[in-house]
């Protein structure tokens, strides 16, 4: 028996972590979906993974939706009746991608349906015979049964993706007996953080927020902070957990570059770097614009609080370089004394380098092969 007390409505078996044995997936009603790993023939009593969503889940199904050789999880949900507004709150069906044996959570989901049905069963099948799995949903009530066609064709997406927003509770009350107790918040200002994304990188026009102090009887407009972007929003650029900044440099003109993550840490062009045009194929379809630098110009992001953090980080960029001598910073943050501190992704004397500096250099290096010159290369470290 597990150590969890959930209202489980459906279970499924599948090798989630790729170790050759069957793990147990539980779809829970009014709670997160969970996975219990099989270790040497024994199911673990504690869930190794749970979604960040607490949905009215009625059905689950495992299938390799993105064609990468592991099992992804689809959950079928129904609408949630909310007494505060005496209305149904949307409960779309969702997919959680499996990335190297670890399923994504709410903040980085691949896909949610644009429909809010009462889904009773879901199933994977290659309906259009194009080599990938499509998702069928059997719905009750006034909802028709529906088929969501997988338009992957080498990419990780389904048709009819819709933008998604995930709110985080200002307090995290422990759940007991399948219910979350009411907690009293006495602060004058209550911050509500959220994650916003659209997998196809479609522009999201506007976001508004409201709050109620009496269970939905009366609503008031929430006040955005100076760092909150509310119009012409753009998504995170894909399902990347922990993304703190994403600058696709796709403006094509002007003196500003925009952070397409939810944090809005925009930058300004210094000393006139040149906007150039690329082809979509150059950057795997990410953009048709780029910036050309001559060694004296750059993009200044300032020093926003959102880029001041500790722990493990990753830096990535597309580059097309014509020379590899000297020090050529691609992305750099810091280089300040005292205290000493810098993180960087750069080229130095014929090497790719990624690392940090705190008075002593810590870095990983790789010799740049000749074929990397004058062509687009994706770097990450």
mmCIF file of C-alpha atoms in Angstrom:
data_model
loop_
_atom_site.group_PDB
_atom_site.id
_atom_site.type_symbol
_atom_site.label_atom_id
_atom_site.label_comp_id
_atom_site.label_asym_id
_atom_site.label_seq_id
_atom_site.Cartn_x
_atom_site.Cartn_y
_atom_site.Cartn_z
ATOM 1 C CA UNK A 1 0.000 0.000 0.000
ATOM 2 C CA UNK A 2 1.160 3.535 -0.712
ATOM 3 C CA UNK A 3 1.671 6.125 1.984
ATOM 4 C CA UNK A 4 -0.758 8.466 0.196
ATOM 5 C CA UNK A 5 -4.486 8.757 0.841
ATOM 6 C CA UNK A 6 -5.954 9.868 -2.484
ATOM 7 C CA UNK A 7 -9.204 9.388 -4.346
ATOM 8 C CA UNK A 8 -7.743 7.297 -7.153
ATOM 9 C CA UNK A 9 -10.091 6.705 -10.078
ATOM 10 C CA UNK A 10 -7.775 5.013 -12.579
ATOM 11 C CA UNK A 11 -4.316 3.452 -12.670
ATOM 12 C CA UNK A 12 -1.971 2.463 -15.481
ATOM 13 C CA UNK A 13 1.216 0.428 -15.744
ATOM 14 C CA UNK A 14 4.227 1.493 -17.791
ATOM 15 C CA UNK A 15 8.024 1.658 -17.702
ATOM 16 C CA UNK A 16 8.301 5.379 -16.978
ATOM 17 C CA UNK A 17 11.976 5.506 -15.991
ATOM 18 C CA UNK A 18 13.202 3.100 -18.671
ATOM 19 C CA UNK A 19 14.761 0.555 -16.300
ATOM 20 C CA UNK A 20 12.895 -2.436 -17.722
ATOM 21 C CA UNK A 21 10.172 -2.875 -15.103
ATOM 22 C CA UNK A 22 6.622 -1.568 -14.772
ATOM 23 C CA UNK A 23 5.904 1.536 -12.707
ATOM 24 C CA UNK A 24 2.466 2.503 -11.394
ATOM 25 C CA UNK A 25 0.667 5.693 -12.456
ATOM 26 C CA UNK A 26 -2.336 6.869 -10.421
ATOM 27 C CA UNK A 27 -4.949 9.307 -11.688
ATOM 28 C CA UNK A 28 -6.550 11.060 -8.724
ATOM 29 C CA UNK A 29 -9.786 12.994 -8.361
ATOM 30 C CA UNK A 30 -9.334 16.439 -6.776
ATOM 31 C CA UNK A 31 -5.614 15.819 -6.431
ATOM 32 C CA UNK A 32 -2.381 15.534 -8.396
ATOM 33 C CA UNK A 33 -1.556 12.556 -10.593
ATOM 34 C CA UNK A 34 1.240 10.447 -9.094
ATOM 35 C CA UNK A 35 3.829 7.867 -10.117
ATOM 36 C CA UNK A 36 5.234 5.100 -7.908
ATOM 37 C CA UNK A 37 8.496 3.664 -9.224
ATOM 38 C CA UNK A 38 9.215 -0.054 -9.302
ATOM 39 C CA UNK A 39 12.610 -0.662 -7.729
ATOM 40 C CA UNK A 40 13.872 -4.241 -8.070
ATOM 41 C CA UNK A 41 10.363 -5.649 -8.257
ATOM 42 C CA UNK A 42 9.028 -3.635 -5.308
ATOM 43 C CA UNK A 43 6.758 -0.619 -5.715
ATOM 44 C CA UNK A 44 7.852 2.358 -3.635
ATOM 45 C CA UNK A 45 5.336 3.444 -1.008
ATOM 46 C CA UNK A 46 6.011 7.153 -1.633
ATOM 47 C CA UNK A 47 5.254 8.779 -4.971
ATOM 48 C CA UNK A 48 8.393 9.612 -6.945
ATOM 49 C CA UNK A 49 6.499 12.197 -8.998
ATOM 50 C CA UNK A 50 3.294 14.168 -8.726
ATOM 51 C CA UNK A 51 1.854 16.827 -10.977
ATOM 52 C CA UNK A 52 1.479 20.373 -9.737
ATOM 53 C CA UNK A 53 -2.181 20.258 -10.793
ATOM 54 C CA UNK A 54 -5.087 19.170 -8.626
ATOM 55 C CA UNK A 55 -7.682 18.315 -11.258
ATOM 56 C CA UNK A 56 -10.928 16.380 -11.370
ATOM 57 C CA UNK A 57 -9.128 13.545 -13.153
ATOM 58 C CA UNK A 58 -11.264 10.605 -14.280
ATOM 59 C CA UNK A 59 -9.002 8.796 -16.746
ATOM 60 C CA UNK A 60 -5.337 8.460 -17.708
ATOM 61 C CA UNK A 61 -3.402 6.904 -20.598
ATOM 62 C CA UNK A 62 0.278 6.340 -21.376
ATOM 63 C CA UNK A 63 1.744 6.761 -24.858
ATOM 64 C CA UNK A 64 4.828 8.103 -26.651
ATOM 65 C CA UNK A 65 3.290 11.292 -28.060
ATOM 66 C CA UNK A 66 6.580 12.963 -29.032
ATOM 67 C CA UNK A 67 8.248 9.891 -30.524
ATOM 68 C CA UNK A 68 11.339 9.954 -28.314
ATOM 69 C CA UNK A 69 11.033 6.360 -27.103
ATOM 70 C CA UNK A 70 9.534 6.851 -23.635
ATOM 71 C CA UNK A 71 6.007 6.974 -22.218
ATOM 72 C CA UNK A 72 4.236 10.309 -21.791
ATOM 73 C CA UNK A 73 1.130 10.760 -19.644
ATOM 74 C CA UNK A 74 -2.265 12.049 -20.768
ATOM 75 C CA UNK A 75 -4.965 12.819 -18.204
ATOM 76 C CA UNK A 76 -8.662 13.315 -18.877
ATOM 77 C CA UNK A 77 -10.438 15.780 -16.601
ATOM 78 C CA UNK A 78 -13.899 17.127 -15.999
ATOM 79 C CA UNK A 79 -15.011 20.644 -15.106
ATOM 80 C CA UNK A 80 -14.917 21.628 -11.448
ATOM 81 C CA UNK A 81 -18.040 23.034 -9.781
ATOM 82 C CA UNK A 82 -17.089 26.073 -7.698
ATOM 83 C CA UNK A 83 -19.515 27.237 -5.035
ATOM 84 C CA UNK A 84 -18.026 30.733 -4.878
ATOM 85 C CA UNK A 85 -19.249 31.643 -8.346
ATOM 86 C CA UNK A 86 -21.843 28.841 -8.656
ATOM 87 C CA UNK A 87 -20.214 27.877 -11.927
ATOM 88 C CA UNK A 88 -17.993 25.287 -13.547
ATOM 89 C CA UNK A 89 -14.285 26.123 -13.695
ATOM 90 C CA UNK A 90 -12.517 24.729 -16.740
ATOM 91 C CA UNK A 91 -10.745 21.404 -16.448
ATOM 92 C CA UNK A 92 -8.998 20.756 -19.775
ATOM 93 C CA UNK A 93 -7.299 17.489 -20.633
ATOM 94 C CA UNK A 94 -3.521 17.614 -20.286
ATOM 95 C CA UNK A 95 -0.303 15.923 -21.375
ATOM 96 C CA UNK A 96 2.859 15.591 -19.285
ATOM 97 C CA UNK A 97 5.980 14.815 -21.323
ATOM 98 C CA UNK A 98 8.486 12.223 -20.173
ATOM 99 C CA UNK A 99 12.005 13.623 -20.409
ATOM 100 C CA UNK A 100 14.623 10.968 -19.666
ATOM 101 C CA UNK A 101 12.434 9.190 -17.125
ATOM 102 C CA UNK A 102 11.090 12.297 -15.388
ATOM 103 C CA UNK A 103 7.647 13.627 -16.208
ATOM 104 C CA UNK A 104 7.052 17.334 -16.541
ATOM 105 C CA UNK A 105 4.933 19.200 -14.033
ATOM 106 C CA UNK A 106 2.289 21.885 -14.506
ATOM 107 C CA UNK A 107 4.669 24.739 -15.252
ATOM 108 C CA UNK A 108 6.153 23.039 -18.296
ATOM 109 C CA UNK A 109 3.305 21.026 -19.801
ATOM 110 C CA UNK A 110 3.431 20.360 -23.514
ATOM 111 C CA UNK A 111 -0.281 20.644 -24.199
ATOM 112 C CA UNK A 112 -3.725 21.259 -22.786
ATOM 113 C CA UNK A 113 -6.913 20.905 -24.767
ATOM 114 C CA UNK A 114 -8.803 24.052 -25.648
ATOM 115 C CA UNK A 115 -11.985 22.285 -24.545
ATOM 116 C CA UNK A 116 -13.490 21.979 -21.087
ATOM 117 C CA UNK A 117 -15.421 18.725 -21.322
ATOM 118 C CA UNK A 118 -16.451 16.009 -18.921
ATOM 119 C CA UNK A 119 -13.958 13.457 -20.191
ATOM 120 C CA UNK A 120 -14.642 9.901 -19.074
ATOM 121 C CA UNK A 121 -12.038 8.001 -21.109
ATOM 122 C CA UNK A 122 -9.012 8.770 -23.273
ATOM 123 C CA UNK A 123 -6.956 6.590 -25.603
ATOM 124 C CA UNK A 124 -3.881 6.850 -27.828
ATOM 125 C CA UNK A 125 -3.924 5.582 -31.435
ATOM 126 C CA UNK A 126 -2.434 6.530 -34.801
ATOM 127 C CA UNK A 127 -5.770 7.476 -36.342
ATOM 128 C CA UNK A 128 -4.424 9.222 -39.460
ATOM 129 C CA UNK A 129 -1.679 6.636 -40.061
ATOM 130 C CA UNK A 130 1.125 9.217 -40.114
ATOM 131 C CA UNK A 131 3.398 7.459 -37.628
ATOM 132 C CA UNK A 132 2.513 9.331 -34.435
ATOM 133 C CA UNK A 133 -0.096 8.930 -31.714
ATOM 134 C CA UNK A 134 -3.332 10.924 -31.761
ATOM 135 C CA UNK A 135 -5.509 11.402 -28.679
ATOM 136 C CA UNK A 136 -9.205 10.455 -28.507
ATOM 137 C CA UNK A 137 -11.474 11.658 -25.696
ATOM 138 C CA UNK A 138 -14.839 10.130 -24.770
ATOM 139 C CA UNK A 139 -16.990 12.793 -23.115
ATOM 140 C CA UNK A 140 -20.297 12.741 -21.265
ATOM 141 C CA UNK A 141 -23.091 15.239 -20.750
ATOM 142 C CA UNK A 142 -23.566 17.678 -23.621
ATOM 143 C CA UNK A 143 -19.967 17.302 -24.791
ATOM 144 C CA UNK A 144 -19.207 15.455 -28.002
ATOM 145 C CA UNK A 145 -16.469 12.860 -28.236
ATOM 146 C CA UNK A 146 -13.347 14.444 -29.703
ATOM 147 C CA UNK A 147 -10.157 13.566 -31.542
ATOM 148 C CA UNK A 148 -6.969 15.620 -31.183
ATOM 149 C CA UNK A 149 -4.657 15.004 -34.139
ATOM 150 C CA UNK A 150 -0.935 14.949 -33.424
ATOM 151 C CA UNK A 151 0.773 17.317 -35.859
ATOM 152 C CA UNK A 152 4.243 16.422 -34.589
ATOM 153 C CA UNK A 153 5.957 15.524 -37.876
ATOM 154 C CA UNK A 154 9.292 15.695 -36.091
ATOM 155 C CA UNK A 155 8.235 18.396 -33.632
ATOM 156 C CA UNK A 156 6.683 18.011 -30.199
ATOM 157 C CA UNK A 157 3.226 19.486 -30.567
ATOM 158 C CA UNK A 158 -0.450 18.694 -31.054
ATOM 159 C CA UNK A 159 -2.841 20.748 -33.106
ATOM 160 C CA UNK A 160 -5.135 23.189 -31.304
ATOM 161 C CA UNK A 161 -2.694 24.053 -28.544
ATOM 162 C CA UNK A 162 -3.933 26.883 -26.362
ATOM 163 C CA UNK A 163 -1.975 29.163 -24.052
ATOM 164 C CA UNK A 164 -1.901 27.977 -20.482
ATOM 165 C CA UNK A 165 -1.503 29.720 -17.150
ATOM 166 C CA UNK A 166 -0.650 28.046 -13.856
ATOM 167 C CA UNK A 167 -1.181 29.944 -10.609
ATOM 168 C CA UNK A 168 0.793 29.288 -7.449
ATOM 169 C CA UNK A 169 -0.920 29.520 -4.089
ATOM 170 C CA UNK A 170 0.459 32.307 -1.852
ATOM 171 C CA UNK A 171 0.584 29.745 0.961
ATOM 172 C CA UNK A 172 0.997 26.006 0.718
ATOM 173 C CA UNK A 173 -1.419 24.467 3.175
ATOM 174 C CA UNK A 174 -0.894 20.740 3.759
ATOM 175 C CA UNK A 175 -3.586 18.513 2.315
ATOM 176 C CA UNK A 176 -5.329 16.180 4.764
ATOM 177 C CA UNK A 177 -8.159 13.713 4.095
ATOM 178 C CA UNK A 178 -8.252 14.762 0.436
ATOM 179 C CA UNK A 179 -9.075 18.355 1.396
ATOM 180 C CA UNK A 180 -6.976 21.474 1.727
ATOM 181 C CA UNK A 181 -7.806 23.429 4.892
ATOM 182 C CA UNK A 182 -8.559 27.134 4.790
ATOM 183 C CA UNK A 183 -5.635 29.318 5.794
ATOM 184 C CA UNK A 184 -5.887 32.888 7.039
ATOM 185 C CA UNK A 185 -3.580 35.412 5.353
ATOM 186 C CA UNK A 186 -3.159 38.711 7.167
ATOM 187 C CA UNK A 187 -0.616 40.474 4.957
ATOM 188 C CA UNK A 188 -1.674 43.731 3.302
ATOM 189 C CA UNK A 189 -0.101 42.677 -0.011
ATOM 190 C CA UNK A 190 -0.492 39.070 -1.168
ATOM 191 C CA UNK A 191 1.733 38.204 -4.158
ATOM 192 C CA UNK A 192 0.305 35.759 -6.697
ATOM 193 C CA UNK A 193 2.920 34.261 -9.012
ATOM 194 C CA UNK A 194 2.163 32.318 -12.164
ATOM 195 C CA UNK A 195 3.683 30.574 -15.156
ATOM 196 C CA UNK A 196 2.437 31.366 -18.659
ATOM 197 C CA UNK A 197 3.330 29.574 -21.859
ATOM 198 C CA UNK A 198 2.242 28.651 -25.356
ATOM 199 C CA UNK A 199 4.112 25.764 -26.939
ATOM 200 C CA UNK A 200 4.036 27.097 -30.520
ATOM 201 C CA UNK A 201 5.407 30.431 -29.264
ATOM 202 C CA UNK A 202 2.220 32.210 -30.363
ATOM 203 C CA UNK A 203 1.838 35.731 -29.026
ATOM 204 C CA UNK A 204 -0.591 36.067 -26.113
ATOM 205 C CA UNK A 205 -2.451 39.346 -26.253
ATOM 206 C CA UNK A 206 -3.313 40.254 -22.674
ATOM 207 C CA UNK A 207 -3.605 38.933 -19.150
ATOM 208 C CA UNK A 208 -5.860 40.233 -16.381
ATOM 209 C CA UNK A 209 -6.236 39.086 -12.796
ATOM 210 C CA UNK A 210 -8.997 39.512 -10.220
ATOM 211 C CA UNK A 211 -9.480 38.443 -6.633
ATOM 212 C CA UNK A 212 -12.432 37.966 -4.308
ATOM 213 C CA UNK A 213 -12.647 38.389 -0.547
ATOM 214 C CA UNK A 214 -16.048 36.747 -0.132
ATOM 215 C CA UNK A 215 -15.902 33.509 -2.051
ATOM 216 C CA UNK A 216 -16.744 34.955 -5.438
ATOM 217 C CA UNK A 217 -19.546 37.302 -4.450
ATOM 218 C CA UNK A 218 -17.558 40.370 -5.449
ATOM 219 C CA UNK A 219 -14.418 40.653 -7.561
ATOM 220 C CA UNK A 220 -11.664 43.289 -7.617
ATOM 221 C CA UNK A 221 -8.859 43.905 -10.098
ATOM 222 C CA UNK A 222 -5.447 42.662 -8.951
ATOM 223 C CA UNK A 223 -2.704 45.268 -9.303
ATOM 224 C CA UNK A 224 0.272 44.269 -11.476
ATOM 225 C CA UNK A 225 3.725 45.111 -10.191
ATOM 226 C CA UNK A 226 6.052 47.271 -12.248
ATOM 227 C CA UNK A 227 7.758 44.077 -13.462
ATOM 228 C CA UNK A 228 4.519 42.429 -14.587
ATOM 229 C CA UNK A 229 3.935 42.556 -18.325
ATOM 230 C CA UNK A 230 0.187 42.524 -19.056
ATOM 231 C CA UNK A 231 -0.109 43.175 -22.804
ATOM 232 C CA UNK A 232 1.506 41.676 -25.912
ATOM 233 C CA UNK A 233 2.693 38.786 -23.809
ATOM 234 C CA UNK A 234 4.853 36.097 -25.274
ATOM 235 C CA UNK A 235 5.337 32.634 -23.808
ATOM 236 C CA UNK A 236 8.332 30.876 -22.389
ATOM 237 C CA UNK A 237 9.252 29.560 -25.809
ATOM 238 C CA UNK A 238 8.593 25.944 -24.957
ATOM 239 C CA UNK A 239 8.165 23.629 -22.032
ATOM 240 C CA UNK A 240 11.378 24.379 -20.162
ATOM 241 C CA UNK A 241 11.198 23.931 -16.411
ATOM 242 C CA UNK A 242 12.994 26.656 -14.469
ATOM 243 C CA UNK A 243 13.323 29.094 -17.378
ATOM 244 C CA UNK A 244 14.381 32.535 -16.093
ATOM 245 C CA UNK A 245 15.016 34.305 -19.387
ATOM 246 C CA UNK A 246 14.474 33.758 -23.123
ATOM 247 C CA UNK A 247 15.603 36.287 -25.725
ATOM 248 C CA UNK A 248 14.928 34.975 -29.275
ATOM 249 C CA UNK A 249 16.183 38.246 -30.848
ATOM 250 C CA UNK A 250 13.328 38.081 -33.334
ATOM 251 C CA UNK A 251 12.418 41.780 -33.290
ATOM 252 C CA UNK A 252 14.313 42.461 -36.528
ATOM 253 C CA UNK A 253 14.565 46.214 -35.891
ATOM 254 C CA UNK A 254 14.742 48.796 -33.131
ATOM 255 C CA UNK A 255 16.928 49.210 -30.068
ATOM 256 C CA UNK A 256 15.226 46.794 -27.659
ATOM 257 C CA UNK A 257 15.169 43.009 -27.267
ATOM 258 C CA UNK A 258 12.364 41.400 -25.343
ATOM 259 C CA UNK A 259 12.504 38.609 -22.796
ATOM 260 C CA UNK A 260 9.824 36.132 -23.876
ATOM 261 C CA UNK A 261 9.762 34.371 -20.504
ATOM 262 C CA UNK A 262 7.166 35.370 -17.929
ATOM 263 C CA UNK A 263 9.701 37.622 -16.183
ATOM 264 C CA UNK A 264 9.976 40.376 -18.784
ATOM 265 C CA UNK A 265 13.683 41.098 -18.284
ATOM 266 C CA UNK A 266 14.111 43.115 -21.458
ATOM 267 C CA UNK A 267 17.400 44.403 -22.840
ATOM 268 C CA UNK A 268 18.637 47.366 -24.851
ATOM 269 C CA UNK A 269 21.088 47.484 -27.760
ATOM 270 C CA UNK A 270 24.364 49.279 -27.041
ATOM 271 C CA UNK A 271 26.677 50.779 -29.718
ATOM 272 C CA UNK A 272 24.406 49.764 -32.597
ATOM 273 C CA UNK A 273 24.691 46.029 -33.247
ATOM 274 C CA UNK A 274 23.243 45.199 -36.658
ATOM 275 C CA UNK A 275 19.972 43.375 -37.270
ATOM 276 C CA UNK A 276 20.411 40.645 -39.903
ATOM 277 C CA UNK A 277 18.071 38.168 -41.561
ATOM 278 C CA UNK A 278 18.433 34.396 -41.357
ATOM 279 C CA UNK A 279 16.389 31.563 -42.771
ATOM 280 C CA UNK A 280 14.103 29.546 -40.545
ATOM 281 C CA UNK A 281 16.131 26.421 -41.322
ATOM 282 C CA UNK A 282 19.303 28.071 -39.942
ATOM 283 C CA UNK A 283 17.865 28.098 -36.425
ATOM 284 C CA UNK A 284 15.656 25.002 -36.591
ATOM 285 C CA UNK A 285 12.648 27.212 -37.143
ATOM 286 C CA UNK A 286 13.159 29.363 -34.052
ATOM 287 C CA UNK A 287 13.610 32.739 -35.760
ATOM 288 C CA UNK A 288 14.341 34.546 -39.021
ATOM 289 C CA UNK A 289 16.263 37.409 -37.373
ATOM 290 C CA UNK A 290 19.546 37.744 -35.508
ATOM 291 C CA UNK A 291 21.973 40.371 -34.215
ATOM 292 C CA UNK A 292 25.491 40.844 -35.604
ATOM 293 C CA UNK A 293 28.150 42.094 -33.145
ATOM 294 C CA UNK A 294 31.575 43.555 -33.937
ATOM 295 C CA UNK A 295 33.241 43.317 -30.523
ATOM 296 C CA UNK A 296 32.294 46.796 -29.311
ATOM 297 C CA UNK A 297 28.510 46.484 -29.272
ATOM 298 C CA UNK A 298 26.294 44.291 -27.113
ATOM 299 C CA UNK A 299 22.876 43.841 -25.502
ATOM 300 C CA UNK A 300 22.580 45.251 -21.981
ATOM 301 C CA UNK A 301 20.141 43.446 -19.654
ATOM 302 C CA UNK A 302 21.035 45.477 -16.593
ATOM 303 C CA UNK A 303 21.095 43.584 -13.302
ATOM 304 C CA UNK A 304 17.493 42.479 -12.648
ATOM 305 C CA UNK A 305 16.717 40.568 -9.471
ATOM 306 C CA UNK A 306 15.388 37.707 -11.578
ATOM 307 C CA UNK A 307 18.899 36.997 -12.845
ATOM 308 C CA UNK A 308 20.487 36.972 -9.395
ATOM 309 C CA UNK A 309 20.381 33.402 -8.114
ATOM 310 C CA UNK A 310 22.521 30.586 -6.763
ATOM 311 C CA UNK A 311 22.809 26.913 -7.582
ATOM 312 C CA UNK A 312 23.065 25.015 -10.841
ATOM 313 C CA UNK A 313 22.171 26.934 -13.998
ATOM 314 C CA UNK A 314 22.191 26.338 -17.746
ATOM 315 C CA UNK A 315 23.029 28.830 -20.507
ATOM 316 C CA UNK A 316 22.243 28.271 -24.179
ATOM 317 C CA UNK A 317 22.550 30.296 -27.386
ATOM 318 C CA UNK A 318 22.619 30.040 -31.166
ATOM 319 C CA UNK A 319 25.828 31.539 -32.617
ATOM 320 C CA UNK A 320 27.454 31.999 -36.016
ATOM 321 C CA UNK A 321 31.092 33.027 -35.586
ATOM 322 C CA UNK A 322 33.696 34.035 -38.130
ATOM 323 C CA UNK A 323 36.727 33.981 -35.818
ATOM 324 C CA UNK A 324 37.664 32.350 -32.516
ATOM 325 C CA UNK A 325 40.659 34.355 -31.278
ATOM 326 C CA UNK A 326 40.654 36.366 -28.066
ATOM 327 C CA UNK A 327 37.758 36.416 -25.602
ATOM 328 C CA UNK A 328 34.312 36.665 -27.188
ATOM 329 C CA UNK A 329 31.501 36.630 -24.625
ATOM 330 C CA UNK A 330 28.215 35.203 -25.861
ATOM 331 C CA UNK A 331 26.292 35.432 -22.575
ATOM 332 C CA UNK A 332 27.929 36.846 -19.450
ATOM 333 C CA UNK A 333 26.580 37.976 -16.098
ATOM 334 C CA UNK A 334 28.653 39.526 -13.361
ATOM 335 C CA UNK A 335 32.398 40.223 -13.506
ATOM 336 C CA UNK A 336 32.298 42.480 -10.509
ATOM 337 C CA UNK A 337 34.683 42.952 -7.590
ATOM 338 C CA UNK A 338 34.173 42.871 -4.714
ATOM 339 C CA UNK A 339 32.746 40.309 -4.349
ATOM 340 C CA UNK A 340 34.192 38.402 -7.289
ATOM 341 C CA UNK A 341 31.573 36.716 -9.409
ATOM 342 C CA UNK A 342 30.724 35.888 -13.011
ATOM 343 C CA UNK A 343 28.966 33.234 -15.087
ATOM 344 C CA UNK A 344 29.629 32.964 -18.809
ATOM 345 C CA UNK A 345 29.156 31.183 -22.105
ATOM 346 C CA UNK A 346 31.931 32.353 -24.409
ATOM 347 C CA UNK A 347 34.619 31.702 -27.004
ATOM 348 C CA UNK A 348 38.246 32.064 -25.941
ATOM 349 C CA UNK A 349 41.255 31.358 -28.161
ATOM 350 C CA UNK A 350 39.715 28.560 -30.197
ATOM 351 C CA UNK A 351 37.611 27.014 -27.423
ATOM 352 C CA UNK A 352 33.966 26.990 -26.401
ATOM 353 C CA UNK A 353 33.826 27.718 -22.674
ATOM 354 C CA UNK A 354 31.041 27.658 -20.101
ATOM 355 C CA UNK A 355 31.569 28.252 -16.423
ATOM 356 C CA UNK A 356 31.858 30.664 -13.542
ATOM 357 C CA UNK A 357 34.460 32.786 -11.808
ATOM 358 C CA UNK A 358 34.673 33.741 -8.123
ATOM 359 C CA UNK A 359 38.313 34.742 -8.053
ATOM 360 C CA UNK A 360 39.113 31.286 -9.396
ATOM 361 C CA UNK A 361 37.883 30.118 -12.779
ATOM 362 C CA UNK A 362 35.618 27.054 -12.952
ATOM 363 C CA UNK A 363 34.834 26.074 -16.514
ATOM 364 C CA UNK A 364 34.282 23.349 -19.066
ATOM 365 C CA UNK A 365 35.974 23.752 -22.435
ATOM 366 C CA UNK A 366 35.798 22.168 -25.885
ATOM 367 C CA UNK A 367 37.975 22.806 -28.920
ATOM 368 C CA UNK A 368 36.034 24.475 -31.721
ATOM 369 C CA UNK A 369 36.064 22.279 -34.852
ATOM 370 C CA UNK A 370 36.760 24.049 -38.174
ATOM 371 C CA UNK A 371 33.319 23.165 -39.537
ATOM 372 C CA UNK A 372 31.678 25.302 -36.821
ATOM 373 C CA UNK A 373 32.967 28.528 -38.402
ATOM 374 C CA UNK A 374 30.538 30.640 -40.424
ATOM 375 C CA UNK A 375 27.575 28.390 -39.699
ATOM 376 C CA UNK A 376 24.867 28.356 -37.059
ATOM 377 C CA UNK A 377 25.711 26.250 -33.994
ATOM 378 C CA UNK A 378 23.622 25.703 -30.863
ATOM 379 C CA UNK A 379 25.652 25.869 -27.640
ATOM 380 C CA UNK A 380 24.450 24.846 -24.184
ATOM 381 C CA UNK A 381 26.200 24.204 -20.916
#
